Amino acid sequence: MPVRLPVYLTCLLLIPGCYGLMAQPKPMSERMAETVMTLHRDSIVTKEGNPARWDYEQGLVLKALERVWQRTGDGRYYAYILRDMNRFISADGRIRTFRMDEYNLDNITPGRTLLTLAQQTEAGREKFRRAADTLRAQLTRQPRTQARGFWHKQRYPNQMWLDGLYMAEPFYAEYSALYRQPENFDDIALQFALIEKNLLDPKTGLLYHGYDESRQQKWANPKTGVSPNFWGRSIGWYAMALVDVLDYFPSNHPRRADLVGYLQRLMPIVVRYQDKATGCWYQIPDQASRKGNYPEASASCMFVYALAKGVRMGYLPAPLLDNARRGYAGIQKTFIETDANGLPHLNGTVSVGGLGGNPYRDGSYAYYLSEPIKKNDLKGVGPFIMASVEMEIADEPAVGRGRNVGLDYYFNHEFRKSDAGPGAPEREPFHYTWEDRMHSGFWLWGNTFRELGAKTVAVPMAPTAQSLKNVDVYIIVDPDTPKETAAPRYIQPTDSKAVEDWVRAGGVLVLMANDTANCEIPHFNELAGRFGVRFGSELVNPVQGTQWEGGKLTIPAGGPIFSTTRTIYIKELSPLTLTRPAQSALTDAKGRVIMATAKVGKGTVFVVGDPWLYNEYTDGRRIPNEYQNFRAGKELATWLLKQCPSRK
């Protein structure tokens, strides 16, 4: 009989260029993402037996799939996200099944995916911005407590729930950062401050599920207004909200330290309640030994995610990663089962937890244990994928920890019309910038550096000893010609001298040119020549339309930079001419040098004739799967960071 391989292994064998992977299953984040896309082939259905609708579980899972896309550069995940959102967003930006007059914070959560799509090179992307504007308008009109906290829902007057912080604040923060509304961050900080003030139990350090400012609800403590018990998932929502909001909260905002402090206060408390036997957390976290209580999957996944990300981002002390590892191992042992096709499934997620309503939920211990437990509930699956991504990052060597990767914004200084809205600058920098998420940007490659532990920074001034003082890797891409900007800044001899001195002292330099029609080559060659490299005027690898094979390059096995990458795509580039100390790192079939390296003093130089790692050619949406540009970008980033001199 033929051997039936699991689906995920079959996929690996069929993907061109997946060398040496036949004996290795995909990472768990990708495997669980495959489960989601198998069980929900057309769109995400959150209520069994009912049509798909705009829902926070949908938003949660799509955000998880987005992280897998960013982690892998596999365009299938983006295509799935786009297809699901297109089922809800009309051409004019209206959201099918959404009702603002419900004033339900849960309905804000999918807005994070809208913001992602609004930042992509996508036909009709404006509709996603309009839909996001609608959700932002809901927050403007959302009913509030007397202390200015968002009501969780219109039908839950005067109430703040921990859940609501995750439902609304990450979207609110990202929208505010993206569309330049800095005044909103005071309001965002206020929402967390009100939770800390009103829901924190001083005895345990845990947070109650909800708070009724009016003290009218039967579940509310008549003196404090809090609900009777701690609920694991609600605390998990809050922890995830903190680590996600901090992605967008301005570094110089006076209230940022408060948010970091809340996380630093909470997570050491959370690990006190981690079950020693399973590594997981209980449905009611402070009553693990009480009859009927049980380890619960979604809360456990959320805590692992918040712990691992908190450590990675430097908010939490490194030893807490051990708790995340123990929790993640416990989740897989306790809750994960694998079917005959090799797809993982997550058991052990409580279906819901709430307060009030009809039938009435009194917040008692008995109530929380009465809700059914489900398999593959998306409130557990989404956080499990997110936790898996974080643990996969944690398991890789953080070769960039403590390093700054600087990208030149001085010689490459292009602008486009901004869509940030009223009050924002009319133009914004773009094209080979860290911030640009469209096809023209380096956001995805920058994310790779960040996952390797490095910090990505802009270098908006001319290179000098001072401007490069804290830069470990310095990337100069495609210096402007008059076609790109009215007053291009050409590389001057003083600039070249400053860069050379910096390299000799131990800097790692990356030079990426372009074809001569799109790059200021003569002055760039003055700099490159100091390291034995000259960009040529010949146009190599011209490509007509989608005749991708014209840009195909093969990398021999065994190279020091690209250990597993074999096939890449680079079109219309400048070939290189080398003299000592430069040497070829990649030569094409016709003997032309495509990439080069040089050791100069204590430093290292890498040169290529094209900015080939921008989003368009790494995000998996445009070029065929056989081209491994995303993988090549990760291997190059790793190699560059390893070239940085060790620090004593």
mmCIF file with all atom_site columns, N, CA, C and O in Angstrom, residues 189-229:
data_model
loop_
_atom_site.group_PDB
_atom_site.id
_atom_site.type_symbol
_atom_site.label_atom_id
_atom_site.label_alt_id
_atom_site.label_comp_id
_atom_site.label_asym_id
_atom_site.label_entity_id
_atom_site.label_seq_id
_atom_site.pdbx_PDB_ins_code
_atom_site.Cartn_x
_atom_site.Cartn_y
_atom_site.Cartn_z
_atom_site.occupancy
_atom_site.B_iso_or_equiv
_atom_site.pdbx_formal_charge
_atom_site.auth_seq_id
_atom_site.auth_comp_id
_atom_site.auth_asym_id
_atom_site.auth_atom_id
_atom_site.pdbx_PDB_model_num
ATOM 1   N N  . ALA A 1 189 ? -4.316  55.563 27.024 1.00 0.00 ? 189 ALA A N  1
ATOM 2   C CA . ALA A 1 189 ? -3.694  55.328 28.326 1.00 0.00 ? 189 ALA A CA 1
ATOM 3   C C  . ALA A 1 189 ? -4.723  55.390 29.446 1.00 0.00 ? 189 ALA A C  1
ATOM 4   O O  . ALA A 1 189 ? -4.637  54.627 30.429 1.00 0.00 ? 189 ALA A O  1
ATOM 5   N N  . LEU A 1 190 ? -5.707  56.276 29.295 1.00 0.00 ? 190 LEU A N  1
ATOM 6   C CA . LEU A 1 190 ? -6.749  56.402 30.312 1.00 0.00 ? 190 LEU A CA 1
ATOM 7   C C  . LEU A 1 190 ? -7.532  55.106 30.466 1.00 0.00 ? 190 LEU A C  1
ATOM 8   O O  . LEU A 1 190 ? -7.869  54.706 31.593 1.00 0.00 ? 190 LEU A O  1
ATOM 9   N N  . GLN A 1 191 ? -7.840  54.427 29.369 1.00 0.00 ? 191 GLN A N  1
ATOM 10  C CA . GLN A 1 191 ? -8.625  53.197 29.447 1.00 0.00 ? 191 GLN A CA 1
ATOM 11  C C  . GLN A 1 191 ? -7.900  52.155 30.305 1.00 0.00 ? 191 GLN A C  1
ATOM 12  O O  . GLN A 1 191 ? -8.520  51.474 31.128 1.00 0.00 ? 191 GLN A O  1
ATOM 13  N N  . PHE A 1 192 ? -6.591  52.023 30.111 1.00 0.00 ? 192 PHE A N  1
ATOM 14  C CA . PHE A 1 192 ? -5.821  51.082 30.923 1.00 0.00 ? 192 PHE A CA 1
ATOM 15  C C  . PHE A 1 192 ? -5.735  51.545 32.374 1.00 0.00 ? 192 PHE A C  1
ATOM 16  O O  . PHE A 1 192 ? -5.820  50.728 33.305 1.00 0.00 ? 192 PHE A O  1
ATOM 17  N N  . ALA A 1 193 ? -5.581  52.848 32.569 1.00 0.00 ? 193 ALA A N  1
ATOM 18  C CA . ALA A 1 193 ? -5.480  53.369 33.934 1.00 0.00 ? 193 ALA A CA 1
ATOM 19  C C  . ALA A 1 193 ? -6.762  53.101 34.713 1.00 0.00 ? 193 ALA A C  1
ATOM 20  O O  . ALA A 1 193 ? -6.722  52.786 35.919 1.00 0.00 ? 193 ALA A O  1
ATOM 21  N N  . LEU A 1 194 ? -7.911  53.212 34.051 1.00 0.00 ? 194 LEU A N  1
ATOM 22  C CA . LEU A 1 194 ? -9.186  52.959 34.725 1.00 0.00 ? 194 LEU A CA 1
ATOM 23  C C  . LEU A 1 194 ? -9.338  51.495 35.097 1.00 0.00 ? 194 LEU A C  1
ATOM 24  O O  . LEU A 1 194 ? -9.910  51.163 36.147 1.00 0.00 ? 194 LEU A O  1
ATOM 25  N N  . ILE A 1 195 ? -8.816  50.603 34.238 1.00 0.00 ? 195 ILE A N  1
ATOM 26  C CA . ILE A 1 195 ? -8.834  49.176 34.570 1.00 0.00 ? 195 ILE A CA 1
ATOM 27  C C  . ILE A 1 195 ? -7.984  48.919 35.811 1.00 0.00 ? 195 ILE A C  1
ATOM 28  O O  . ILE A 1 195 ? -8.392  48.220 36.750 1.00 0.00 ? 195 ILE A O  1
ATOM 29  N N  . GLU A 1 196 ? -6.788  49.488 35.823 1.00 0.00 ? 196 GLU A N  1
ATOM 30  C CA . GLU A 1 196 ? -5.899  49.288 36.968 1.00 0.00 ? 196 GLU A CA 1
ATOM 31  C C  . GLU A 1 196 ? -6.511  49.862 38.248 1.00 0.00 ? 196 GLU A C  1
ATOM 32  O O  . GLU A 1 196 ? -6.371  49.287 39.338 1.00 0.00 ? 196 GLU A O  1
ATOM 33  N N  . LYS A 1 197 ? -7.189  50.961 38.121 1.00 0.00 ? 197 LYS A N  1
ATOM 34  C CA . LYS A 1 197 ? -7.779  51.610 39.299 1.00 0.00 ? 197 LYS A CA 1
ATOM 35  C C  . LYS A 1 197 ? -8.968  50.826 39.840 1.00 0.00 ? 197 LYS A C  1
ATOM 36  O O  . LYS A 1 197 ? -9.121  50.669 41.068 1.00 0.00 ? 197 LYS A O  1
ATOM 37  N N  . ASN A 1 198 ? -9.820  50.323 38.929 1.00 0.00 ? 198 ASN A N  1
ATOM 38  C CA . ASN A 1 198 ? -11.108 49.789 39.348 1.00 0.00 ? 198 ASN A CA 1
ATOM 39  C C  . ASN A 1 198 ? -11.189 48.266 39.409 1.00 0.00 ? 198 ASN A C  1
ATOM 40  O O  . ASN A 1 198 ? -12.080 47.729 40.083 1.00 0.00 ? 198 ASN A O  1
ATOM 41  N N  . LEU A 1 199 ? -10.313 47.547 38.707 1.00 0.00 ? 199 LEU A N  1
ATOM 42  C CA . LEU A 1 199 ? -10.439 46.095 38.631 1.00 0.00 ? 199 LEU A CA 1
ATOM 43  C C  . LEU A 1 199 ? -9.299  45.335 39.312 1.00 0.00 ? 199 LEU A C  1
ATOM 44  O O  . LEU A 1 199 ? -9.355  44.116 39.437 1.00 0.00 ? 199 LEU A O  1
ATOM 45  N N  . LEU A 1 200 ? -8.282  46.040 39.750 1.00 0.00 ? 200 LEU A N  1
ATOM 46  C CA . LEU A 1 200 ? -7.143  45.376 40.381 1.00 0.00 ? 200 LEU A CA 1
ATOM 47  C C  . LEU A 1 200 ? -7.473  44.972 41.813 1.00 0.00 ? 200 LEU A C  1
ATOM 48  O O  . LEU A 1 200 ? -7.926  45.787 42.614 1.00 0.00 ? 200 LEU A O  1
ATOM 49  N N  . ASP A 1 201 ? -7.241  43.707 42.119 1.00 0.00 ? 201 ASP A N  1
ATOM 50  C CA . ASP A 1 201 ? -7.415  43.205 43.482 1.00 0.00 ? 201 ASP A CA 1
ATOM 51  C C  . ASP A 1 201 ? -6.092  43.355 44.231 1.00 0.00 ? 201 ASP A C  1
ATOM 52  O O  . ASP A 1 201 ? -5.091  42.722 43.862 1.00 0.00 ? 201 ASP A O  1
ATOM 53  N N  . PRO A 1 202 ? -6.047  44.181 45.272 1.00 0.00 ? 202 PRO A N  1
ATOM 54  C CA . PRO A 1 202 ? -4.774  44.427 45.954 1.00 0.00 ? 202 PRO A CA 1
ATOM 55  C C  . PRO A 1 202 ? -4.224  43.203 46.673 1.00 0.00 ? 202 PRO A C  1
ATOM 56  O O  . PRO A 1 202 ? -3.017  43.118 46.921 1.00 0.00 ? 202 PRO A O  1
ATOM 57  N N  . LYS A 1 203 ? -5.071  42.241 46.978 1.00 0.00 ? 203 LYS A N  1
ATOM 58  C CA . LYS A 1 203 ? -4.622  41.058 47.715 1.00 0.00 ? 203 LYS A CA 1
ATOM 59  C C  . LYS A 1 203 ? -3.871  40.086 46.812 1.00 0.00 ? 203 LYS A C  1
ATOM 60  O O  . LYS A 1 203 ? -2.777  39.621 47.159 1.00 0.00 ? 203 LYS A O  1
ATOM 61  N N  . THR A 1 204 ? -4.434  39.774 45.653 1.00 0.00 ? 204 THR A N  1
ATOM 62  C CA . THR A 1 204 ? -3.825  38.774 44.768 1.00 0.00 ? 204 THR A CA 1
ATOM 63  C C  . THR A 1 204 ? -2.992  39.405 43.651 1.00 0.00 ? 204 THR A C  1
ATOM 64  O O  . THR A 1 204 ? -2.116  38.752 43.082 1.00 0.00 ? 204 THR A O  1
ATOM 65  N N  . GLY A 1 205 ? -3.298  40.641 43.289 1.00 0.00 ? 205 GLY A N  1
ATOM 66  C CA . GLY A 1 205 ? -2.659  41.265 42.145 1.00 0.00 ? 205 GLY A CA 1
ATOM 67  C C  . GLY A 1 205 ? -3.325  40.931 40.821 1.00 0.00 ? 205 GLY A C  1
ATOM 68  O O  . GLY A 1 205 ? -2.909  41.418 39.762 1.00 0.00 ? 205 GLY A O  1
ATOM 69  N N  . LEU A 1 206 ? -4.371  40.086 40.875 1.00 0.00 ? 206 LEU A N  1
ATOM 70  C CA . LEU A 1 206 ? -5.123  39.745 39.668 1.00 0.00 ? 206 LEU A CA 1
ATOM 71  C C  . LEU A 1 206 ? -6.182  40.810 39.393 1.00 0.00 ? 206 LEU A C  1
ATOM 72  O O  . LEU A 1 206 ? -6.433  41.689 40.226 1.00 0.00 ? 206 LEU A O  1
ATOM 73  N N  . LEU A 1 207 ? -6.804  40.715 38.248 1.00 0.00 ? 207 LEU A N  1
ATOM 74  C CA . LEU A 1 207 ? -7.818  41.686 37.828 1.00 0.00 ? 207 LEU A CA 1
ATOM 75  C C  . LEU A 1 207 ? -9.165  40.989 37.704 1.00 0.00 ? 207 LEU A C  1
ATOM 76  O O  . LEU A 1 207 ? -9.276  39.923 37.073 1.00 0.00 ? 207 LEU A O  1
ATOM 77  N N  . TYR A 1 208 ? -10.185 41.596 38.291 1.00 0.00 ? 208 TYR A N  1
ATOM 78  C CA . TYR A 1 208 ? -11.533 41.060 38.143 1.00 0.00 ? 208 TYR A CA 1
ATOM 79  C C  . TYR A 1 208 ? -12.001 41.232 36.699 1.00 0.00 ? 208 TYR A C  1
ATOM 80  O O  . TYR A 1 208 ? -11.501 42.088 35.952 1.00 0.00 ? 208 TYR A O  1
ATOM 81  N N  . HIS A 1 209 ? -12.993 40.436 36.326 1.00 0.00 ? 209 HIS A N  1
ATOM 82  C CA . HIS A 1 209 ? -13.456 40.417 34.936 1.00 0.00 ? 209 HIS A CA 1
ATOM 83  C C  . HIS A 1 209 ? -14.102 41.738 34.532 1.00 0.00 ? 209 HIS A C  1
ATOM 84  O O  . HIS A 1 209 ? -13.829 42.280 33.464 1.00 0.00 ? 209 HIS A O  1
ATOM 85  N N  . GLY A 1 210 ? -14.977 42.279 35.374 1.00 0.00 ? 210 GLY A N  1
ATOM 86  C CA . GLY A 1 210 ? -15.717 43.467 34.990 1.00 0.00 ? 210 GLY A CA 1
ATOM 87  C C  . GLY A 1 210 ? -15.967 44.410 36.151 1.00 0.00 ? 210 GLY A C  1
ATOM 88  O O  . GLY A 1 210 ? -15.758 44.069 37.322 1.00 0.00 ? 210 GLY A O  1
ATOM 89  N N  . TYR A 1 211 ? -16.453 45.591 35.789 1.00 0.00 ? 211 TYR A N  1
ATOM 90  C CA . TYR A 1 211 ? -16.671 46.675 36.745 1.00 0.00 ? 211 TYR A CA 1
ATOM 91  C C  . TYR A 1 211 ? -17.916 47.441 36.327 1.00 0.00 ? 211 TYR A C  1
ATOM 92  O O  . TYR A 1 211 ? -18.079 47.796 35.155 1.00 0.00 ? 211 TYR A O  1
ATOM 93  N N  . ASP A 1 212 ? -18.829 47.644 37.239 1.00 0.00 ? 212 ASP A N  1
ATOM 94  C CA . ASP A 1 212 ? -20.041 48.432 36.992 1.00 0.00 ? 212 ASP A CA 1
ATOM 95  C C  . ASP A 1 212 ? -19.937 49.721 37.804 1.00 0.00 ? 212 ASP A C  1
ATOM 96  O O  . ASP A 1 212 ? -20.040 49.711 39.027 1.00 0.00 ? 212 ASP A O  1
ATOM 97  N N  . GLU A 1 213 ? -19.732 50.823 37.112 1.00 0.00 ? 213 GLU A N  1
ATOM 98  C CA . GLU A 1 213 ? -19.567 52.102 37.796 1.00 0.00 ? 213 GLU A CA 1
ATOM 99  C C  . GLU A 1 213 ? -20.808 52.475 38.595 1.00 0.00 ? 213 GLU A C  1
ATOM 100 O O  . GLU A 1 213 ? -20.729 53.098 39.655 1.00 0.00 ? 213 GLU A O  1
ATOM 101 N N  . SER A 1 214 ? -21.996 52.063 38.117 1.00 0.00 ? 214 SER A N  1
ATOM 102 C CA . SER A 1 214 ? -23.250 52.430 38.781 1.00 0.00 ? 214 SER A CA 1
ATOM 103 C C  . SER A 1 214 ? -23.591 51.520 39.968 1.00 0.00 ? 214 SER A C  1
ATOM 104 O O  . SER A 1 214 ? -24.492 51.837 40.747 1.00 0.00 ? 214 SER A O  1
ATOM 105 N N  . ARG A 1 215 ? -22.906 50.383 40.080 1.00 0.00 ? 215 ARG A N  1
ATOM 106 C CA . ARG A 1 215 ? -23.171 49.385 41.118 1.00 0.00 ? 215 ARG A CA 1
ATOM 107 C C  . ARG A 1 215 ? -24.600 48.845 41.051 1.00 0.00 ? 215 ARG A C  1
ATOM 108 O O  . ARG A 1 215 ? -25.145 48.350 42.045 1.00 0.00 ? 215 ARG A O  1
ATOM 109 N N  . GLN A 1 216 ? -25.220 48.886 39.881 1.00 0.00 ? 216 GLN A N  1
ATOM 110 C CA . GLN A 1 216 ? -26.604 48.451 39.753 1.00 0.00 ? 216 GLN A CA 1
ATOM 111 C C  . GLN A 1 216 ? -26.743 46.978 39.409 1.00 0.00 ? 216 GLN A C  1
ATOM 112 O O  . GLN A 1 216 ? -27.778 46.367 39.674 1.00 0.00 ? 216 GLN A O  1
ATOM 113 N N  . GLN A 1 217 ? -25.717 46.392 38.765 1.00 0.00 ? 217 GLN A N  1
ATOM 114 C CA . GLN A 1 217 ? -25.811 44.996 38.365 1.00 0.00 ? 217 GLN A CA 1
ATOM 115 C C  . GLN A 1 217 ? -25.791 44.072 39.580 1.00 0.00 ? 217 GLN A C  1
ATOM 116 O O  . GLN A 1 217 ? -25.087 44.327 40.564 1.00 0.00 ? 217 GLN A O  1
ATOM 117 N N  . LYS A 1 218 ? -26.547 42.993 39.485 1.00 0.00 ? 218 LYS A N  1
ATOM 118 C CA . LYS A 1 218 ? -26.590 42.032 40.589 1.00 0.00 ? 218 LYS A CA 1
ATOM 119 C C  . LYS A 1 218 ? -25.222 41.395 40.824 1.00 0.00 ? 218 LYS A C  1
ATOM 120 O O  . LYS A 1 218 ? -24.910 40.978 41.948 1.00 0.00 ? 218 LYS A O  1
ATOM 121 N N  . TRP A 1 219 ? -24.419 41.306 39.747 1.00 0.00 ? 219 TRP A N  1
ATOM 122 C CA . TRP A 1 219 ? -23.101 40.694 39.908 1.00 0.00 ? 219 TRP A CA 1
ATOM 123 C C  . TRP A 1 219 ? -22.078 41.644 40.527 1.00 0.00 ? 219 TRP A C  1
ATOM 124 O O  . TRP A 1 219 ? -20.984 41.226 40.924 1.00 0.00 ? 219 TRP A O  1
ATOM 125 N N  . ALA A 1 220 ? -22.408 42.938 40.605 1.00 0.00 ? 220 ALA A N  1
ATOM 126 C CA . ALA A 1 220 ? -21.431 43.941 41.032 1.00 0.00 ? 220 ALA A CA 1
ATOM 127 C C  . ALA A 1 220 ? -21.356 44.043 42.555 1.00 0.00 ? 220 ALA A C  1
ATOM 128 O O  . ALA A 1 220 ? -22.386 44.115 43.248 1.00 0.00 ? 220 ALA A O  1
ATOM 129 N N  . ASN A 1 221 ? -20.154 44.076 43.073 1.00 0.00 ? 221 ASN A N  1
ATOM 130 C CA . ASN A 1 221 ? -19.954 44.325 44.489 1.00 0.00 ? 221 ASN A CA 1
ATOM 131 C C  . ASN A 1 221 ? -20.535 45.700 44.829 1.00 0.00 ? 221 ASN A C  1
ATOM 132 O O  . ASN A 1 221 ? -20.196 46.696 44.181 1.00 0.00 ? 221 ASN A O  1
ATOM 133 N N  . PRO A 1 222 ? -21.421 45.783 45.819 1.00 0.00 ? 222 PRO A N  1
ATOM 134 C CA . PRO A 1 222 ? -22.084 47.066 46.092 1.00 0.00 ? 222 PRO A CA 1
ATOM 135 C C  . PRO A 1 222 ? -21.136 48.179 46.521 1.00 0.00 ? 222 PRO A C  1
ATOM 136 O O  . PRO A 1 222 ? -21.467 49.356 46.390 1.00 0.00 ? 222 PRO A O  1
ATOM 137 N N  . LYS A 1 223 ? -19.954 47.833 47.012 1.00 0.00 ? 223 LYS A N  1
ATOM 138 C CA . LYS A 1 223 ? -18.998 48.857 47.429 1.00 0.00 ? 223 LYS A CA 1
ATOM 139 C C  . LYS A 1 223 ? -18.005 49.212 46.326 1.00 0.00 ? 223 LYS A C  1
ATOM 140 O O  . LYS A 1 223 ? -17.683 50.380 46.111 1.00 0.00 ? 223 LYS A O  1
ATOM 141 N N  . THR A 1 224 ? -17.505 48.180 45.646 1.00 0.00 ? 224 THR A N  1
ATOM 142 C CA . THR A 1 224 ? -16.438 48.414 44.665 1.00 0.00 ? 224 THR A CA 1
ATOM 143 C C  . THR A 1 224 ? -16.910 48.364 43.217 1.00 0.00 ? 224 THR A C  1
ATOM 144 O O  . THR A 1 224 ? -16.230 48.876 42.326 1.00 0.00 ? 224 THR A O  1
ATOM 145 N N  . GLY A 1 225 ? -18.043 47.733 42.970 1.00 0.00 ? 225 GLY A N  1
ATOM 146 C CA . GLY A 1 225 ? -18.553 47.605 41.605 1.00 0.00 ? 225 GLY A CA 1
ATOM 147 C C  . GLY A 1 225 ? -17.954 46.459 40.821 1.00 0.00 ? 225 GLY A C  1
ATOM 148 O O  . GLY A 1 225 ? -18.335 46.240 39.663 1.00 0.00 ? 225 GLY A O  1
ATOM 149 N N  . VAL A 1 226 ? -17.011 45.689 41.379 1.00 0.00 ? 226 VAL A N  1
ATOM 150 C CA . VAL A 1 226 ? -16.346 44.645 40.610 1.00 0.00 ? 226 VAL A CA 1
ATOM 151 C C  . VAL A 1 226 ? -17.165 43.368 40.608 1.00 0.00 ? 226 VAL A C  1
ATOM 152 O O  . VAL A 1 226 ? -17.993 43.123 41.492 1.00 0.00 ? 226 VAL A O  1
ATOM 153 N N  . SER A 1 227 ? -16.891 42.527 39.609 1.00 0.00 ? 227 SER A N  1
ATOM 154 C CA . SER A 1 227 ? -17.526 41.221 39.522 1.00 0.00 ? 227 SER A CA 1
ATOM 155 C C  . SER A 1 227 ? -16.900 40.279 40.556 1.00 0.00 ? 227 SER A C  1
ATOM 156 O O  . SER A 1 227 ? -15.832 40.566 41.099 1.00 0.00 ? 227 SER A O  1
ATOM 157 N N  . PRO A 1 228 ? -17.552 39.133 40.834 1.00 0.00 ? 228 PRO A N  1
ATOM 158 C CA . PRO A 1 228 ? -17.121 38.310 41.981 1.00 0.00 ? 228 PRO A CA 1
ATOM 159 C C  . PRO A 1 228 ? -15.829 37.527 41.788 1.00 0.00 ? 228 PRO A C  1
ATOM 160 O O  . PRO A 1 228 ? -15.203 37.156 42.774 1.00 0.00 ? 228 PRO A O  1
ATOM 161 N N  . ASN A 1 229 ? -15.419 37.238 40.522 1.00 0.00 ? 229 ASN A N  1
ATOM 162 C CA . ASN A 1 229 ? -14.314 36.302 40.329 1.00 0.00 ? 229 ASN A CA 1
ATOM 163 C C  . ASN A 1 229 ? -13.322 36.796 39.278 1.00 0.00 ? 229 ASN A C  1
ATOM 164 O O  . ASN A 1 229 ? -13.618 37.696 38.480 1.00 0.00 ? 229 ASN A O  1
#
